[in-house]
Amino acid sequence: MSTAQGSSATATATATSVPSQSSVLASDNKLSQSTTTKTTKTTESRPKKVNEFNDGREKPHYTWGQSWKDWIKQSWSSNYDNSTIESRLLSQLPFYPESDGKRRASVVNTDIGNGQFIHEFYIENIEKDETPDICKEIVLVHGYAASLGLFIDNFDSLSSIPGTKIHAIDILGFGLSSRPKFPNLASSSKQDIYKVEDWFIDPLETWRQKRGINKFVLMGHSFGGYLSCAYALKYNKTITTPLTGLQSNLIDKLVLISPVGVERNKYSFLKKESNPRISLEQEVLADQEDIVEGKPLEEPPKTRTRQLFDYMWEKNYSPFSIIRNSGPVKSKLISRWTTHRFAHVYYHDQQSFQNMHDYIYRIFNGKGSGEYAITRVLAVGALAKLPLIDRCPKRFVDMKLPTLWIYGDKDWMNDEAGLEMTNEINDLSIDEYSKKLASFKIIKNAGHHLYLDNPPDFARVIFKFLNLK
């Protein structure tokens, strides 16, 4: 796949030194030791969640025969290379590859050095911008083991506002970006975790500079949300607009879409409270009076399956290595996810479903790279070793950075932690500026991939937060 270098950046930021992770570490240490909040506990009764994997949706059946056919085509047909399959998926949009007169789009591979590149789908709305004072340049970051194509149902709506520019990227080590060998990094200290984060966010900053992006809205889903927060903590800064001379943040607003790694937990290197969140398994098995009275609870005995899972997690095994070595079974394994996630597409348009399934096949079977970071940054149970809630509130308030924390009503991610994060940020911002900086929203009829499950409501919430509609 050829790599066309992206445009060079124009220097517009005020001269500031790049922050070191040691300075960030010192800041996190200070915050974890001294920051206090006045967060009000939410007492209203919240409806019990319906698990998105048991919500009654009818899943299509992907046959073993089809899996064999996919393996043959994907392995030997020239019509099933990465760029062809991605183009087939993106061509479902009304403005790609040909413009619809209002928007134009292109695939860009930006050289970031060391023989590596960041893959991007760029969309620009070329209609007259009636509100040039509102930032409409959006950088969209996917989640773990995902890629930019998963936002296929959002590109049309998000690019509908005149003047909008969408940069949907594959982060280094995922999707169709370069997949260098992931280094054998340790994960036993704060400094170790920062090195893992830097492996992703430093190339992201290089890409931003190469693309000449100087003020933007950063949106990240799941692990991409976690990395977006890490990027903001390290790289957000004050910039000066060349034409007006006005100062603003590099990141105008930050949108976290069901981010992982928010909540405090027992695995944290930033211990801040003595009573970590009670696990679902403990809550079911424990005496409820003990929970109410705050008595310590015993961990339930681990099953052999759980012990094996924990062992594999701690040894940094990747489930995608199993898929990559499954031969003709690959497509059948992948269909377990695609037939659930895209069941609605299958029953509406089987060819569109197949386009997405083929695309996911390529993504999941790519060379192992960034996927090996997850077990270093997160402990068993997808709990962050450096929880965002102990890193972000005061720093985001000091930056005056508006944030939106958004979840699905069937989301398996911990939305209560997102609400707590919102409250902690707002407690601090009200004290400091007499206004709220954080917003929290739940999207109905949606799970962890809420942008896929309910694109119209997702777009409405985003537009409202960005003051676009």
Tab-separated table of C-alpha atoms in Angstrom:
chain	number	residue	atom	x	y	z
A	1	MET	CA	0.000	0.000	0.000
A	2	SER	CA	1.608	3.293	-1.063
A	3	THR	CA	2.132	6.040	1.467
A	4	ALA	CA	1.551	9.576	0.307
A	5	GLN	CA	2.960	12.085	2.725
A	6	GLY	CA	0.471	14.503	4.260
A	7	SER	CA	0.819	18.256	4.067
A	8	SER	CA	3.388	20.022	6.201
A	9	ALA	CA	2.299	21.967	9.229
A	10	THR	CA	2.415	25.735	9.503
A	11	ALA	CA	3.757	26.937	12.821
A	12	THR	CA	1.037	28.827	14.625
A	13	ALA	CA	1.352	27.720	18.212
A	14	THR	CA	2.999	29.941	20.734
A	15	ALA	CA	6.478	28.813	21.641
A	16	THR	CA	6.105	26.309	24.428
A	17	SER	CA	8.237	23.332	25.327
A	18	VAL	CA	6.839	19.834	24.828
A	19	PRO	CA	5.789	18.569	28.254
A	20	SER	CA	7.722	15.632	29.610
A	21	GLN	CA	5.990	12.648	31.113
A	22	SER	CA	7.977	13.266	34.284
A	23	SER	CA	6.233	16.617	34.691
A	24	VAL	CA	2.901	14.959	34.021
A	25	LEU	CA	3.811	12.282	36.564
A	26	ALA	CA	4.568	14.893	39.207
A	27	SER	CA	1.252	16.565	38.474
A	28	ASP	CA	-0.635	13.267	38.750
A	29	ASN	CA	1.104	12.469	42.025
A	30	LYS	CA	0.085	15.826	43.430
A	31	LEU	CA	-3.483	15.438	42.258
A	32	SER	CA	-3.856	11.917	43.605
A	33	GLN	CA	-2.595	13.006	47.011
A	34	SER	CA	-4.258	16.372	47.504
A	35	THR	CA	-7.232	16.905	45.213
A	36	THR	CA	-10.546	16.853	47.033
A	37	THR	CA	-14.018	17.223	45.593
A	38	LYS	CA	-17.501	17.994	46.780
A	39	THR	CA	-19.264	15.668	44.375
A	40	THR	CA	-22.873	15.148	45.328
A	41	LYS	CA	-23.928	11.513	45.386
A	42	THR	CA	-26.674	10.698	42.944
A	43	THR	CA	-29.603	9.258	44.874
A	44	GLU	CA	-32.211	8.952	42.144
A	45	SER	CA	-33.097	5.425	41.119
A	46	ARG	CA	-31.599	4.492	37.771
A	47	PRO	CA	-33.291	1.840	35.631
A	48	LYS	CA	-31.528	-1.500	35.450
A	49	LYS	CA	-29.425	-1.823	32.337
A	50	VAL	CA	-30.269	-4.269	29.591
A	51	ASN	CA	-27.031	-5.901	28.479
A	52	GLU	CA	-26.426	-5.075	24.828
A	53	PHE	CA	-25.479	-8.698	24.143
A	54	ASN	CA	-28.789	-9.950	25.511
A	55	ASP	CA	-31.162	-7.324	24.154
A	56	GLY	CA	-33.218	-9.677	22.009
A	57	ARG	CA	-31.885	-8.647	18.613
A	58	GLU	CA	-32.137	-11.322	15.925
A	59	LYS	CA	-28.696	-12.193	14.616
A	60	PRO	CA	-28.188	-13.547	11.084
A	61	HIS	CA	-26.472	-16.901	10.649
A	62	TYR	CA	-23.038	-16.836	9.021
A	63	THR	CA	-22.364	-20.307	7.626
A	64	TRP	CA	-19.211	-22.395	7.744
A	65	GLY	CA	-19.334	-22.551	3.959
A	66	GLN	CA	-19.238	-18.775	3.741
A	67	SER	CA	-16.286	-18.745	6.129
A	68	TRP	CA	-14.339	-21.058	3.806
A	69	LYS	CA	-15.178	-18.880	0.791
A	70	ASP	CA	-14.047	-15.759	2.651
A	71	TRP	CA	-10.744	-17.372	3.569
A	72	ILE	CA	-10.039	-18.292	-0.052
A	73	LYS	CA	-11.000	-14.850	-1.403
A	74	GLN	CA	-9.213	-12.896	1.319
A	75	SER	CA	-6.064	-14.996	0.937
A	76	TRP	CA	-5.650	-15.086	-2.839
A	77	SER	CA	-7.954	-12.654	-4.664
A	78	SER	CA	-6.538	-9.296	-5.788
A	79	ASN	CA	-9.986	-7.798	-5.186
A	80	TYR	CA	-9.563	-8.302	-1.444
A	81	ASP	CA	-6.534	-6.202	-0.540
A	82	ASN	CA	-6.758	-3.566	2.195
A	83	SER	CA	-7.286	-0.486	0.036
A	84	THR	CA	-9.866	-2.143	-2.231
A	85	ILE	CA	-11.956	-3.427	0.658
A	86	GLU	CA	-11.809	-0.105	2.504
A	87	SER	CA	-12.747	1.778	-0.662
A	88	ARG	CA	-15.685	-0.564	-1.206
A	89	LEU	CA	-16.960	0.280	2.281
A	90	LEU	CA	-16.394	4.037	2.056
A	91	SER	CA	-18.010	4.162	-1.403
A	92	GLN	CA	-21.352	3.653	0.316
A	93	LEU	CA	-21.110	7.344	1.263
A	94	PRO	CA	-22.767	9.871	-1.085
A	95	PHE	CA	-19.600	11.981	-1.383
A	96	TYR	CA	-16.899	9.338	-1.934
A	97	PRO	CA	-15.032	8.813	-4.144
A	98	GLU	CA	-16.824	11.581	-6.081
A	99	SER	CA	-17.919	14.811	-4.393
A	100	ASP	CA	-21.636	15.455	-3.933
A	101	GLY	CA	-21.065	19.165	-4.567
A	102	LYS	CA	-21.080	19.954	-0.862
A	103	ARG	CA	-18.399	17.644	0.461
A	104	ARG	CA	-15.243	16.073	-0.810
A	105	ALA	CA	-13.333	13.225	0.770
A	106	SER	CA	-10.016	11.470	0.337
A	107	VAL	CA	-7.817	8.830	1.908
A	108	VAL	CA	-4.544	10.260	3.223
A	109	ASN	CA	-1.455	8.442	4.480
A	110	THR	CA	0.770	10.849	6.401
A	111	ASP	CA	4.450	10.035	6.873
A	112	ILE	CA	5.360	10.368	10.565
A	113	GLY	CA	8.973	9.221	10.236
A	114	ASN	CA	10.817	5.950	10.798
A	115	GLY	CA	9.063	4.484	7.768
A	116	GLN	CA	5.681	4.755	9.503
A	117	PHE	CA	2.442	6.488	8.520
A	118	ILE	CA	-0.962	7.367	9.926
A	119	HIS	CA	-3.930	6.349	7.775
A	120	GLU	CA	-6.802	8.843	7.560
A	121	PHE	CA	-10.165	9.394	5.914
A	122	TYR	CA	-10.509	13.150	5.418
A	123	ILE	CA	-13.840	14.865	4.721
A	124	GLU	CA	-14.314	18.572	4.073
A	125	ASN	CA	-17.626	20.387	3.743
A	126	ILE	CA	-16.925	23.100	1.154
A	127	GLU	CA	-20.169	25.050	1.599
A	128	LYS	CA	-19.925	28.626	2.873
A	129	ASP	CA	-19.241	28.650	6.594
A	130	GLU	CA	-21.784	30.943	8.269
A	131	THR	CA	-20.280	30.517	11.756
A	132	PRO	CA	-16.490	30.680	11.310
A	133	ASP	CA	-16.007	31.478	14.995
A	134	ILE	CA	-17.108	27.937	15.978
A	135	CYS	CA	-14.428	25.249	15.710
A	136	LYS	CA	-15.506	22.609	13.172
A	137	GLU	CA	-12.272	20.686	12.677
A	138	ILE	CA	-12.796	17.260	14.242
A	139	VAL	CA	-10.248	14.524	14.887
A	140	LEU	CA	-11.997	11.189	15.357
A	141	VAL	CA	-10.164	8.375	17.187
A	142	HIS	CA	-11.459	4.779	17.184
A	143	GLY	CA	-11.303	2.265	20.015
A	144	TYR	CA	-9.233	-0.837	20.754
A	145	ALA	CA	-8.566	-3.114	17.764
A	146	ALA	CA	-10.997	-1.018	15.712
A	147	SER	CA	-10.500	1.411	12.829
A	148	LEU	CA	-11.958	4.464	11.139
A	149	GLY	CA	-14.438	2.476	9.027
A	150	LEU	CA	-16.587	1.779	12.073
A	151	PHE	CA	-17.735	5.409	11.880
A	152	ILE	CA	-19.253	4.792	8.427
A	153	ASP	CA	-22.767	5.627	9.672
A	154	ASN	CA	-21.599	8.919	11.226
A	155	PHE	CA	-19.549	10.498	8.456
A	156	ASP	CA	-22.583	11.774	6.539
A	157	SER	CA	-24.195	13.521	9.509
A	158	LEU	CA	-21.011	14.827	11.142
A	159	SER	CA	-19.868	16.399	7.861
A	160	SER	CA	-23.247	17.982	7.072
A	161	ILE	CA	-22.427	21.363	8.663
A	162	PRO	CA	-20.811	23.904	6.274
A	163	GLY	CA	-17.130	24.402	7.039
A	164	THR	CA	-16.717	21.077	8.827
A	165	LYS	CA	-13.476	19.128	8.454
A	166	ILE	CA	-13.371	15.522	9.660
A	167	HIS	CA	-10.096	13.686	10.227
A	168	ALA	CA	-10.963	10.052	10.994
A	169	ILE	CA	-7.699	8.292	11.717
A	170	ASP	CA	-6.370	4.828	12.389
A	171	ILE	CA	-4.029	5.220	15.340
A	172	LEU	CA	-0.560	3.730	15.077
A	173	GLY	CA	-0.630	-0.045	15.398
A	174	PHE	CA	-4.283	-0.413	14.373
A	175	GLY	CA	-6.453	-0.374	11.274
A	176	LEU	CA	-4.593	0.453	8.072
A	177	SER	CA	-1.937	2.629	9.703
A	178	SER	CA	1.574	1.256	10.113
A	179	ARG	CA	1.782	-1.704	12.454
A	180	PRO	CA	5.310	-1.694	13.851
A	181	LYS	CA	6.369	-4.333	16.334
A	182	PHE	CA	5.108	-3.325	19.757
A	183	PRO	CA	8.043	-2.937	22.166
A	184	ASN	CA	8.337	-5.204	25.183
A	185	LEU	CA	7.446	-2.456	27.639
A	186	ALA	CA	7.030	-3.074	31.341
A	187	SER	CA	3.819	-2.107	33.140
A	188	SER	CA	4.643	-2.113	36.836
A	189	SER	CA	4.950	1.624	37.511
A	190	LYS	CA	3.467	4.967	36.532
A	191	GLN	CA	6.463	5.715	34.340
A	192	ASP	CA	5.947	2.408	32.515
A	193	ILE	CA	2.320	3.260	31.725
A	194	TYR	CA	3.301	6.693	30.437
A	195	LYS	CA	5.743	5.047	28.018
A	196	VAL	CA	2.949	2.849	26.671
A	197	GLU	CA	0.662	5.867	26.243
A	198	ASP	CA	3.461	7.799	24.525
A	199	TRP	CA	3.804	5.015	21.942
A	200	PHE	CA	0.386	6.112	20.651
A	201	ILE	CA	0.076	9.799	21.477
A	202	ASP	CA	3.514	10.993	20.341
A	203	PRO	CA	2.863	9.778	16.747
A	204	LEU	CA	-0.581	11.386	16.980
A	205	GLU	CA	1.061	14.726	17.774
A	206	THR	CA	3.540	14.288	14.918
A	207	TRP	CA	0.620	13.555	12.580
A	208	ARG	CA	-1.222	16.685	13.783
A	209	GLN	CA	1.780	18.866	13.055
A	210	LYS	CA	2.331	17.295	9.634
A	211	ARG	CA	-1.329	17.874	8.752
A	212	GLY	CA	-1.236	21.499	9.904
A	213	ILE	CA	-4.122	21.133	12.368
A	214	ASN	CA	-3.966	23.980	14.871
A	215	LYS	CA	-7.310	24.068	16.669
A	216	PHE	CA	-9.623	21.094	16.784
A	217	VAL	CA	-12.258	19.063	18.569
A	218	LEU	CA	-10.886	15.721	19.741
A	219	MET	CA	-13.315	12.787	19.886
A	220	GLY	CA	-12.292	9.335	21.086
A	221	HIS	CA	-14.177	6.079	21.604
A	222	SER	CA	-13.330	3.510	24.314
A	223	PHE	CA	-9.536	2.990	24.313
A	224	GLY	CA	-9.379	5.903	21.882
A	225	GLY	CA	-11.133	7.967	24.551
A	226	TYR	CA	-8.519	6.958	27.106
A	227	LEU	CA	-5.728	7.911	24.694
A	228	SER	CA	-7.488	11.184	23.837
A	229	CYS	CA	-7.411	12.121	27.520
A	230	ALA	CA	-3.733	11.161	27.737
A	231	TYR	CA	-3.028	13.256	24.631
A	232	ALA	CA	-4.856	16.254	26.097
A	233	LEU	CA	-2.954	15.970	29.380
A	234	LYS	CA	0.383	16.000	27.578
A	235	TYR	CA	-0.139	18.136	24.495
A	236	ASN	CA	-3.021	20.562	24.967
A	237	LYS	CA	-1.614	24.079	25.097
A	238	THR	CA	-2.377	27.696	24.366
A	239	ILE	CA	-2.032	28.685	20.710
A	240	THR	CA	-2.289	31.998	18.875
A	241	THR	CA	-4.432	32.322	15.762
A	242	PRO	CA	-2.284	33.983	13.039
A	243	LEU	CA	-5.018	36.144	11.486
A	244	THR	CA	-6.648	37.451	14.661
A	245	GLY	CA	-3.861	37.163	17.198
A	246	LEU	CA	-6.365	35.670	19.639
A	247	GLN	CA	-5.333	32.912	22.006
A	248	SER	CA	-7.177	29.648	22.513
A	249	ASN	CA	-6.634	26.005	23.392
A	250	LEU	CA	-5.143	23.661	20.827
A	251	ILE	CA	-7.992	21.292	21.758
A	252	ASP	CA	-11.153	23.359	21.589
A	253	LYS	CA	-13.386	20.648	23.082
A	254	LEU	CA	-12.956	17.013	24.104
A	255	VAL	CA	-15.598	14.323	23.512
A	256	LEU	CA	-15.226	10.983	25.310
A	257	ILE	CA	-17.426	8.267	23.808
A	258	SER	CA	-17.815	5.453	26.351
A	259	PRO	CA	-14.157	5.765	27.379
A	260	VAL	CA	-12.359	2.940	29.135
A	261	GLY	CA	-10.210	3.502	32.213
A	262	VAL	CA	-12.179	6.178	34.051
A	263	GLU	CA	-13.036	4.602	37.421
A	264	ARG	CA	-10.920	4.246	40.547
A	265	ASN	CA	-10.019	0.650	41.302
A	266	LYS	CA	-7.861	-1.629	43.408
A	267	TYR	CA	-5.220	-1.976	40.672
A	268	SER	CA	-4.559	1.769	40.490
A	269	PHE	CA	-1.063	3.172	40.860
A	270	LEU	CA	-2.793	6.414	41.898
A	271	LYS	CA	-4.547	5.154	45.018
A	272	LYS	CA	-6.951	7.791	46.253
A	273	GLU	CA	-9.632	6.016	48.228
A	274	SER	CA	-9.693	2.968	50.463
A	275	ASN	CA	-13.013	1.555	49.230
A	276	PRO	CA	-12.743	0.597	45.555
A	277	ARG	CA	-15.822	-0.047	43.443
A	278	ILE	CA	-17.522	-3.334	44.415
A	279	SER	CA	-17.500	-5.829	41.576
A	280	LEU	CA	-20.766	-7.215	40.251
A	281	GLU	CA	-19.740	-10.725	41.287
A	282	GLN	CA	-19.025	-9.594	44.855
A	283	GLU	CA	-22.272	-7.672	45.088
A	284	VAL	CA	-24.308	-10.704	44.029
A	285	LEU	CA	-22.641	-13.091	46.462
A	286	ALA	CA	-22.128	-10.830	49.474
A	287	ASP	CA	-24.466	-10.067	52.347
A	288	GLN	CA	-26.141	-6.780	51.387
A	289	GLU	CA	-25.872	-5.492	54.954
A	290	ASP	CA	-22.100	-5.839	54.737
A	291	ILE	CA	-22.090	-3.702	51.606
A	292	VAL	CA	-24.272	-0.998	53.147
A	293	GLU	CA	-22.122	-0.894	56.292
A	294	GLY	CA	-18.919	-0.782	54.273
A	295	LYS	CA	-17.488	-4.024	55.644
A	296	PRO	CA	-14.611	-5.564	53.648
A	297	LEU	CA	-15.764	-8.244	51.249
A	298	GLU	CA	-13.957	-11.431	50.380
A	299	GLU	CA	-13.094	-12.032	46.751
A	300	PRO	CA	-15.174	-14.880	45.259
A	301	PRO	CA	-13.197	-17.995	44.318
A	302	LYS	CA	-11.867	-17.905	40.774
A	303	THR	CA	-13.039	-20.477	38.264
A	304	ARG	CA	-10.516	-22.233	36.043
A	305	THR	CA	-11.723	-20.166	33.099
A	306	ARG	CA	-11.217	-16.960	35.063
A	307	GLN	CA	-7.775	-18.115	36.191
A	308	LEU	CA	-6.797	-18.868	32.590
A	309	PHE	CA	-8.125	-15.501	31.415
A	310	ASP	CA	-6.225	-13.665	34.167
A	311	TYR	CA	-3.039	-15.557	33.299
A	312	MET	CA	-3.325	-14.716	29.599
A	313	TRP	CA	-4.015	-11.069	30.418
A	314	GLU	CA	-1.011	-10.795	32.722
A	315	LYS	CA	1.217	-12.466	30.099
A	316	ASN	CA	0.042	-9.983	27.421
A	317	TYR	CA	-1.567	-12.546	25.135
A	318	SER	CA	-3.776	-11.167	22.353
A	319	PRO	CA	-7.084	-12.807	21.368
A	320	PHE	CA	-6.471	-11.633	17.811
A	321	SER	CA	-3.469	-13.941	17.525
A	322	ILE	CA	-5.982	-16.792	17.758
A	323	ILE	CA	-8.000	-15.341	14.879
A	324	ARG	CA	-4.911	-14.772	12.744
A	325	ASN	CA	-3.958	-18.434	13.061
A	326	SER	CA	-7.413	-19.920	12.481
A	327	GLY	CA	-7.227	-20.448	8.715
A	328	PRO	CA	-10.671	-21.113	7.173
A	329	VAL	CA	-12.305	-20.609	10.580
A	330	LYS	CA	-11.295	-16.918	10.744
A	331	SER	CA	-14.408	-15.515	9.132
A	332	LYS	CA	-16.715	-17.654	11.270
A	333	LEU	CA	-15.042	-16.370	14.443
A	334	ILE	CA	-15.253	-12.777	13.246
A	335	SER	CA	-18.917	-13.236	12.351
A	336	ARG	CA	-19.685	-13.786	16.044
A	337	TRP	CA	-19.093	-10.048	16.419
A	338	THR	CA	-20.186	-8.668	13.054
A	339	THR	CA	-23.531	-10.504	12.975
A	340	HIS	CA	-24.372	-9.050	16.371
A	341	ARG	CA	-23.037	-5.554	15.868
A	342	PHE	CA	-24.329	-5.138	12.305
A	343	ALA	CA	-27.452	-7.314	12.382
A	344	HIS	CA	-29.574	-4.285	11.460
A	345	VAL	CA	-27.408	-3.704	8.386
A	346	TYR	CA	-27.712	-7.344	7.302
A	347	TYR	CA	-31.515	-7.295	7.294
A	348	HIS	CA	-31.584	-3.972	5.450
A	349	ASP	CA	-28.791	-4.480	2.904
A	350	GLN	CA	-26.810	-7.729	2.810
A	351	GLN	CA	-24.162	-6.306	0.484
A	352	SER	CA	-23.445	-3.442	2.884
A	353	PHE	CA	-23.149	-5.994	5.675
A	354	GLN	CA	-20.699	-8.051	3.625
A	355	ASN	CA	-18.645	-4.931	2.875
A	356	MET	CA	-18.317	-4.264	6.608
A	357	HIS	CA	-17.619	-7.925	7.413
A	358	ASP	CA	-14.855	-8.044	4.785
A	359	TYR	CA	-13.390	-4.818	6.191
A	360	ILE	CA	-13.405	-6.127	9.774
A	361	TYR	CA	-11.805	-9.348	8.496
A	362	ARG	CA	-8.853	-7.330	7.181
A	363	ILE	CA	-8.566	-5.238	10.346
A	364	PHE	CA	-8.721	-8.173	12.760
A	365	ASN	CA	-6.207	-10.162	10.714
A	366	GLY	CA	-3.637	-7.394	10.410
A	367	LYS	CA	-0.175	-7.787	11.881
A	368	GLY	CA	-0.215	-7.779	15.684
A	369	SER	CA	0.957	-4.409	16.991
A	370	GLY	CA	-0.948	-1.849	19.078
A	371	GLU	CA	-3.254	-4.541	20.465
A	372	TYR	CA	-0.484	-5.629	22.849
A	373	ALA	CA	-0.726	-2.334	24.739
A	374	ILE	CA	-4.101	-2.983	26.317
A	375	THR	CA	-2.891	-5.468	28.951
A	376	ARG	CA	-0.166	-3.065	29.986
A	377	VAL	CA	-2.352	0.007	30.414
A	378	LEU	CA	-5.342	-1.837	31.882
A	379	ALA	CA	-5.485	-4.497	34.565
A	380	VAL	CA	-7.833	-7.485	34.462
A	381	GLY	CA	-11.416	-6.299	34.083
A	382	ALA	CA	-10.451	-3.349	31.841
A	383	LEU	CA	-9.529	-1.252	34.889
A	384	ALA	CA	-6.889	1.410	34.309
A	385	LYS	CA	-3.665	1.326	36.249
A	386	LEU	CA	-3.710	5.119	36.011
A	387	PRO	CA	-7.442	5.914	36.292
A	388	LEU	CA	-8.511	8.993	34.372
A	389	ILE	CA	-10.638	10.237	37.255
A	390	ASP	CA	-7.490	10.754	39.335
A	391	ARG	CA	-5.646	12.485	36.490
A	392	CYS	CA	-8.065	14.658	34.562
A	393	PRO	CA	-10.442	16.824	36.653
A	394	LYS	CA	-8.079	19.516	37.929
A	395	ARG	CA	-5.919	19.512	34.807
A	396	PHE	CA	-8.943	19.920	32.534
A	397	VAL	CA	-10.273	22.732	34.718
A	398	ASP	CA	-6.894	24.476	34.669
A	399	MET	CA	-7.016	24.227	30.854
A	400	LYS	CA	-10.629	25.496	30.795
A	401	LEU	CA	-11.283	22.500	28.544
A	402	PRO	CA	-14.969	21.670	27.911
A	403	THR	CA	-15.617	17.920	27.929
A	404	LEU	CA	-18.542	15.662	27.028
A	405	TRP	CA	-18.844	12.174	28.538
A	406	ILE	CA	-21.326	10.113	26.552
A	407	TYR	CA	-22.553	6.506	26.980
A	408	GLY	CA	-25.232	4.136	25.706
A	409	ASP	CA	-28.116	3.059	27.931
A	410	LYS	CA	-27.077	-0.590	27.340
A	411	ASP	CA	-23.385	0.175	27.614
A	412	TRP	CA	-21.211	-2.364	29.439
A	413	MET	CA	-18.739	0.411	30.201
A	414	ASN	CA	-18.983	2.055	33.628
A	415	ASP	CA	-21.150	5.103	32.924
A	416	GLU	CA	-21.428	5.839	36.651
A	417	ALA	CA	-17.705	6.592	36.630
A	418	GLY	CA	-18.305	9.000	33.742
A	419	LEU	CA	-20.987	10.743	35.769
A	420	GLU	CA	-18.655	10.948	38.759
A	421	MET	CA	-15.935	12.395	36.525
A	422	THR	CA	-18.378	15.000	35.242
A	423	ASN	CA	-19.373	15.961	38.779
A	424	GLU	CA	-15.775	16.250	39.958
A	425	ILE	CA	-14.840	18.478	37.020
A	426	ASN	CA	-17.877	20.687	37.547
A	427	ASP	CA	-17.322	21.016	41.298
A	428	LEU	CA	-13.856	22.368	40.564
A	429	SER	CA	-14.890	24.564	37.629
A	430	ILE	CA	-17.781	26.134	39.541
A	431	ASP	CA	-15.404	27.033	42.362
A	432	GLU	CA	-12.849	28.398	39.904
A	433	TYR	CA	-14.954	30.000	37.161
A	434	SER	CA	-18.567	29.869	38.425
A	435	LYS	CA	-19.572	27.679	35.490
A	436	LYS	CA	-19.686	24.027	34.473
A	437	LEU	CA	-17.125	22.662	32.020
A	438	ALA	CA	-18.278	19.040	31.748
A	439	SER	CA	-21.436	17.469	30.316
A	440	PHE	CA	-22.795	13.927	30.665
A	441	LYS	CA	-25.243	12.242	28.299
A	442	ILE	CA	-26.836	8.818	27.863
A	443	ILE	CA	-27.894	7.743	24.357
A	444	LYS	CA	-31.020	5.591	24.299
A	445	ASN	CA	-31.200	2.249	22.507
A	446	ALA	CA	-27.422	2.011	22.332
A	447	GLY	CA	-24.578	-0.052	23.740
A	448	HIS	CA	-20.830	0.513	23.936
A	449	HIS	CA	-20.670	1.382	20.218
A	450	LEU	CA	-23.403	3.975	20.689
A	451	TYR	CA	-22.398	5.863	17.535
A	452	LEU	CA	-23.269	2.711	15.555
A	453	ASP	CA	-26.408	1.785	17.470
A	454	ASN	CA	-28.093	5.191	17.342
A	455	PRO	CA	-26.368	7.520	14.835
A	456	PRO	CA	-29.131	10.200	14.744
A	457	ASP	CA	-29.205	10.760	18.511
A	458	PHE	CA	-25.426	10.561	18.652
A	459	ALA	CA	-25.135	13.338	16.051
A	460	ARG	CA	-27.702	15.505	17.841
A	461	VAL	CA	-25.822	15.275	21.137
A	462	ILE	CA	-22.499	16.067	19.453
A	463	PHE	CA	-23.900	19.032	17.519
A	464	LYS	CA	-25.477	20.492	20.645
A	465	PHE	CA	-22.223	20.211	22.588
A	466	LEU	CA	-20.295	21.849	19.739
A	467	ASN	CA	-22.945	24.598	19.373
A	468	LEU	CA	-23.509	23.635	15.753
A	469	LYS	CA	-27.298	23.144	15.875
